[in-house]
Amino acid sequence: MTVPMHDTAPVETGDAGVAADLTKKAVEGRSLGRIAWNRLKRDKLALAGGVVVVLLVVVAVFAPLLTKMFGHDPNEHFEALIDPLFSTPSGAWGGISSEHLLGVEPVNGRDVFSRIAYGARISLLVGFLSAVVAVVLGTVLGVLAGYFRGWLDAVISRVMDMLLSFPQLLFIIALVSVMPNRLLGLEGTGVRMLVMILVIGFFGWPYVGRIVRGQTLSLREREYVEAATSLGAGRSYILFKELLPNLIAPVTVYATLMIPTNILTEAALSFLGVGVKPPTASWGQMLSTAVSYYDSDPMYMIIPGLAIFITVLAFNLFGDGVRDALDPKGSR
């Protein structure tokens, strides 16, 4: 039986339209950023770490507002809540109550929640800014060493080897102890924070520099770099247009993994008494004070310890996820 042409034409036209739409979707391109985001979304642990990092940043930025809503001034004393005999909080669980969500400190009764929120400012600020210093120095010097090679590469590489073998913690302790109380318009805690940021960043750039140097040595031999050179492109064009865009991914990954290390370094320095000056709130300083009361008021040690642990763990989980998302050849 012969089927009339007008009966089949709409069907064929519809099938062709559907096929065209499917083909269009199949060949639709995706940017590298979108591909990395799709990989990152599949990593639930990394997303959880990223959420915690965002919450920590929000707490640090809005610490004054949060302390007004849920706590008290970080330097306000509540001696009435302290047992005069043992100098510890008179309430259970370190004085935790509806008025003091995380309890109060021994001896002076300062609100722990407020000091944790303000301590997040110090830890995150030192961690982020020292990572920025390390990334900038490491990227610039690593690219120069890897691209120009020769005597410049030899000098920069030897400097990196020397700094990697230097006792960073001892140097910071010695430097902070001889720093004046006023410097560049800063005073007290501001001076110490500036010194910690610069010194931690300075001793951290060789790690970034080694990675960037190795990547640059590999990238400079790629076809697109050789093609740009053969077409007469200058060194500045190759450095800024061909090499640096391809170094963003490894540098970003290492920066996310460097921040928690810097936070731990700041906490260690404050624990040893060479970090921020009292009464400025700091997690490491709180741990140092809690050593004398760990048996009578264990919550005062547990809370800042958990704050450091959760912060470092969140950054590490997020950094691992970013590394896997940006490295298509990597595997867990």
XYZ file of C-alpha atoms in Angstrom:
332
model
C 0.000 0.000 0.000
C 1.341 3.412 -0.937
C 1.399 6.025 1.827
C 0.649 9.620 0.715
C 3.556 12.005 0.914
C 1.652 14.567 3.003
C 1.192 12.003 5.767
C 4.918 11.243 6.208
C 6.372 14.687 5.643
C 5.520 16.103 9.098
C 6.948 13.020 10.789
C 10.210 13.247 8.863
C 10.439 16.954 9.561
C 9.888 16.367 13.295
C 12.487 13.584 13.392
C 14.981 15.781 11.623
C 14.357 18.591 14.097
C 14.827 16.281 17.074
C 18.014 14.872 15.554
C 19.335 18.379 14.949
C 18.634 19.364 18.560
C 20.375 16.228 19.858
C 23.354 16.848 17.615
C 23.547 20.448 18.780
C 23.503 19.370 22.432
C 26.044 16.637 21.761
C 28.576 19.009 20.238
C 27.956 21.876 22.689
C 31.320 22.865 24.100
C 32.124 23.346 27.778
C 34.748 25.647 29.223
C 37.552 24.329 31.405
C 36.026 26.113 34.370
C 32.685 24.399 33.851
C 34.340 21.007 33.483
C 36.263 21.569 36.731
C 33.078 22.712 38.505
C 31.229 19.579 37.361
C 34.035 17.434 38.779
C 34.051 19.391 42.026
C 30.277 19.015 42.443
C 30.653 15.240 42.442
C 33.063 15.399 45.398
C 30.760 15.697 48.419
C 33.600 15.936 50.939
C 35.189 18.813 49.037
C 31.859 20.641 48.858
C 31.342 20.143 52.581
C 34.815 21.539 53.220
C 34.056 24.510 50.969
C 30.820 25.236 52.844
C 32.677 25.195 56.172
C 35.349 27.524 54.762
C 32.657 29.980 53.605
C 30.998 29.842 57.029
C 34.332 30.541 58.729
C 34.925 33.546 56.484
C 31.417 34.828 57.274
C 32.047 34.402 61.014
C 35.366 36.261 60.750
C 33.953 39.132 58.671
C 30.806 39.595 60.747
C 32.366 38.856 64.147
C 31.259 42.189 65.690
C 27.656 41.616 64.578
C 27.619 37.984 65.719
C 29.009 38.833 69.139
C 26.285 41.444 69.615
C 23.619 38.915 68.647
C 24.881 35.777 70.419
C 27.676 36.837 72.733
C 29.445 39.708 74.416
C 32.470 41.897 73.858
C 35.543 39.616 73.630
C 37.351 41.591 76.353
C 34.398 42.002 78.731
C 34.980 40.314 82.101
C 32.342 38.324 84.003
C 34.053 37.584 87.324
C 30.690 36.746 88.909
C 30.591 33.554 86.827
C 33.984 32.376 88.146
C 34.459 30.173 91.204
C 36.684 32.288 93.504
C 38.310 29.200 94.995
C 39.394 27.395 91.817
C 39.291 30.312 89.297
C 37.203 28.189 86.919
C 33.654 28.729 85.583
C 31.084 27.977 88.251
C 28.583 26.485 85.798
C 28.696 23.059 84.170
C 30.590 22.411 80.911
C 32.792 25.470 81.260
C 29.900 27.816 81.984
C 27.931 27.067 78.805
C 24.490 28.674 78.985
C 21.996 30.627 76.897
C 23.943 33.792 77.716
C 27.351 32.287 76.933
C 26.964 29.768 74.112
C 30.478 28.301 74.463
C 31.054 29.117 78.100
C 33.472 31.567 79.696
C 37.212 31.647 80.261
C 38.776 30.769 83.608
C 39.961 33.561 85.928
C 38.385 36.538 84.083
C 35.155 35.060 82.674
C 35.486 36.438 79.136
C 32.967 35.015 76.653
C 34.507 32.103 74.708
C 32.164 32.413 71.714
C 33.181 36.033 71.144
C 36.867 35.210 71.408
C 36.525 32.256 69.019
C 34.797 34.523 66.472
C 37.447 37.223 66.762
C 40.213 34.610 66.790
C 38.964 33.394 63.408
C 39.813 36.849 62.051
C 43.446 36.537 63.101
C 43.897 32.974 61.867
C 42.218 33.470 58.486
C 43.856 36.852 57.866
C 47.350 35.533 58.553
C 46.640 32.324 56.616
C 45.262 34.076 53.510
C 47.690 36.993 53.310
C 50.810 34.914 53.929
C 49.619 32.531 51.197
C 49.205 35.518 48.851
C 52.770 36.647 49.586
C 54.107 33.136 48.961
C 52.106 32.688 45.739
C 53.168 36.039 44.271
C 56.874 35.559 45.049
C 56.881 31.874 44.108
C 55.050 32.417 40.813
C 57.220 35.317 39.662
C 60.544 33.738 40.587
C 59.493 30.250 39.470
C 58.454 31.478 36.015
C 61.668 33.463 35.612
C 63.788 30.469 36.630
C 61.946 28.012 34.399
C 61.699 30.224 31.324
C 65.119 31.893 31.206
C 67.074 29.021 32.802
C 70.886 29.392 32.789
C 72.525 31.342 35.596
C 69.222 32.887 36.726
C 67.701 29.438 37.226
C 70.793 28.307 39.144
C 70.697 31.326 41.503
C 66.959 31.106 42.204
C 67.119 27.338 42.710
C 69.969 27.652 45.229
C 68.061 30.334 47.125
C 65.029 28.024 47.266
C 67.177 25.168 48.587
C 68.627 27.436 51.274
C 65.226 28.716 52.442
C 63.732 25.222 52.486
C 66.448 24.111 54.906
C 66.050 27.146 57.196
C 64.221 26.739 60.557
C 61.233 28.986 59.875
C 59.645 28.802 63.327
C 62.848 29.668 65.183
C 63.512 32.585 62.845
C 60.034 34.053 63.426
C 60.410 33.692 67.210
C 63.771 35.459 67.126
C 62.530 38.194 64.787
C 59.341 38.950 66.710
C 61.254 39.195 69.982
C 63.446 42.038 68.642
C 60.774 43.919 66.660
C 59.809 47.384 67.940
C 56.335 47.969 69.319
C 55.632 50.519 66.561
C 56.377 49.969 62.880
C 54.990 51.515 59.667
C 52.083 53.095 61.500
C 51.174 49.827 63.216
C 51.350 49.077 66.910
C 51.454 45.993 69.124
C 49.373 43.207 67.583
C 49.432 44.911 64.166
C 53.237 44.775 64.087
C 53.306 41.117 65.039
C 50.675 40.210 62.457
C 52.636 42.039 59.738
C 55.821 40.213 60.711
C 54.060 36.826 60.740
C 52.445 37.424 57.332
C 55.683 38.530 55.686
C 57.931 35.890 57.240
C 55.527 32.957 56.760
C 54.940 34.060 53.175
C 58.654 34.559 52.544
C 59.541 31.089 53.771
C 56.586 29.584 51.904
C 57.370 30.866 48.389
C 60.069 28.235 47.613
C 57.407 25.495 47.715
C 55.320 27.393 45.154
C 58.447 28.345 43.222
C 59.513 24.735 42.729
C 56.130 23.729 41.362
C 55.906 26.747 39.043
C 59.478 26.261 37.829
C 58.814 22.615 36.938
C 55.583 23.463 35.157
C 57.278 26.304 33.248
C 60.099 24.020 32.086
C 57.463 21.682 30.654
C 55.223 24.377 29.155
C 58.019 26.258 27.386
C 58.604 23.198 25.197
C 54.971 22.924 24.098
C 53.961 23.474 20.482
C 51.902 26.610 21.083
C 54.857 28.325 22.788
C 57.183 27.362 19.955
C 54.590 28.568 17.446
C 54.273 31.927 19.208
C 58.066 32.254 19.247
C 58.364 31.424 15.559
C 55.735 34.078 14.765
C 57.869 36.697 16.472
C 56.112 36.963 19.844
C 58.171 38.707 22.495
C 59.142 37.302 25.866
C 56.566 39.355 27.746
C 53.782 38.084 25.468
C 54.838 34.454 25.961
C 55.122 34.890 29.735
C 51.799 36.671 30.282
C 49.688 35.209 27.484
C 50.992 31.678 27.024
C 52.607 30.525 30.281
C 50.870 32.280 33.198
C 47.285 31.327 32.170
C 48.344 27.667 32.169
C 49.910 28.017 35.623
C 46.748 29.265 37.340
C 45.438 25.774 38.094
C 48.512 24.356 39.921
C 49.092 27.635 41.759
C 45.444 27.755 42.901
C 45.621 24.183 44.138
C 48.793 24.752 46.114
C 47.454 28.000 47.599
C 44.377 26.225 48.983
C 46.612 23.600 50.563
C 49.044 26.203 51.929
C 46.457 28.220 53.861
C 45.781 25.551 56.554
C 49.524 25.131 57.096
C 49.844 28.875 57.643
C 46.917 28.817 60.078
C 48.654 26.101 62.089
C 51.876 28.129 62.088
C 50.051 31.199 63.420
C 48.381 29.099 66.117
C 51.750 27.618 67.109
C 53.341 31.067 67.360
C 50.463 32.394 69.478
C 50.673 29.260 71.650
C 54.372 29.978 72.240
C 53.622 33.596 73.153
C 55.157 35.295 70.097
C 51.937 35.712 68.127
C 49.348 38.420 68.661
C 49.534 40.313 71.930
C 46.908 39.960 74.675
C 44.103 40.850 75.042
C 43.637 40.266 71.274
C 41.789 36.971 70.801
C 43.714 34.108 69.183
C 43.012 30.379 69.082
C 46.626 29.471 69.808
C 46.752 31.887 72.720
C 43.566 30.359 74.153
C 45.132 26.906 73.955
C 48.241 28.177 75.704
C 46.143 29.535 78.592
C 44.051 26.352 78.724
C 47.106 24.212 79.499
C 46.913 25.308 83.133
C 43.213 24.379 83.405
C 42.832 21.280 81.249
C 42.013 19.079 84.255
C 39.542 21.447 85.959
C 38.022 23.089 82.837
C 38.622 20.786 79.836
C 36.033 22.590 77.672
C 38.270 25.636 77.491
C 40.904 23.504 75.747
C 38.497 21.473 73.628
C 36.678 24.416 72.017
C 39.672 26.308 70.506
C 41.271 22.967 69.646
C 38.157 21.960 67.708
C 38.114 25.351 65.975
C 41.650 24.803 64.676
C 40.951 21.169 63.770
C 37.745 21.924 61.851
C 39.317 24.861 60.013
C 42.392 22.944 58.887
C 40.351 19.866 57.943
C 37.880 21.945 55.893
C 40.659 23.674 53.964
C 42.433 20.367 53.303
C 39.262 18.660 52.049
C 38.424 21.609 49.822
C 41.998 21.817 48.551
C 42.046 18.115 47.688
C 38.781 18.523 45.800
C 40.076 21.523 43.858
C 43.224 19.587 42.964
C 41.221 16.647 41.623
C 38.860 18.965 39.735
C 41.626 20.941 38.034
C 43.824 17.931 37.247
C 41.998 15.691 34.739
C 44.777 13.086 34.870
C 44.798 12.863 38.639
C 43.107 10.123 40.601
C 42.377 9.524 44.265
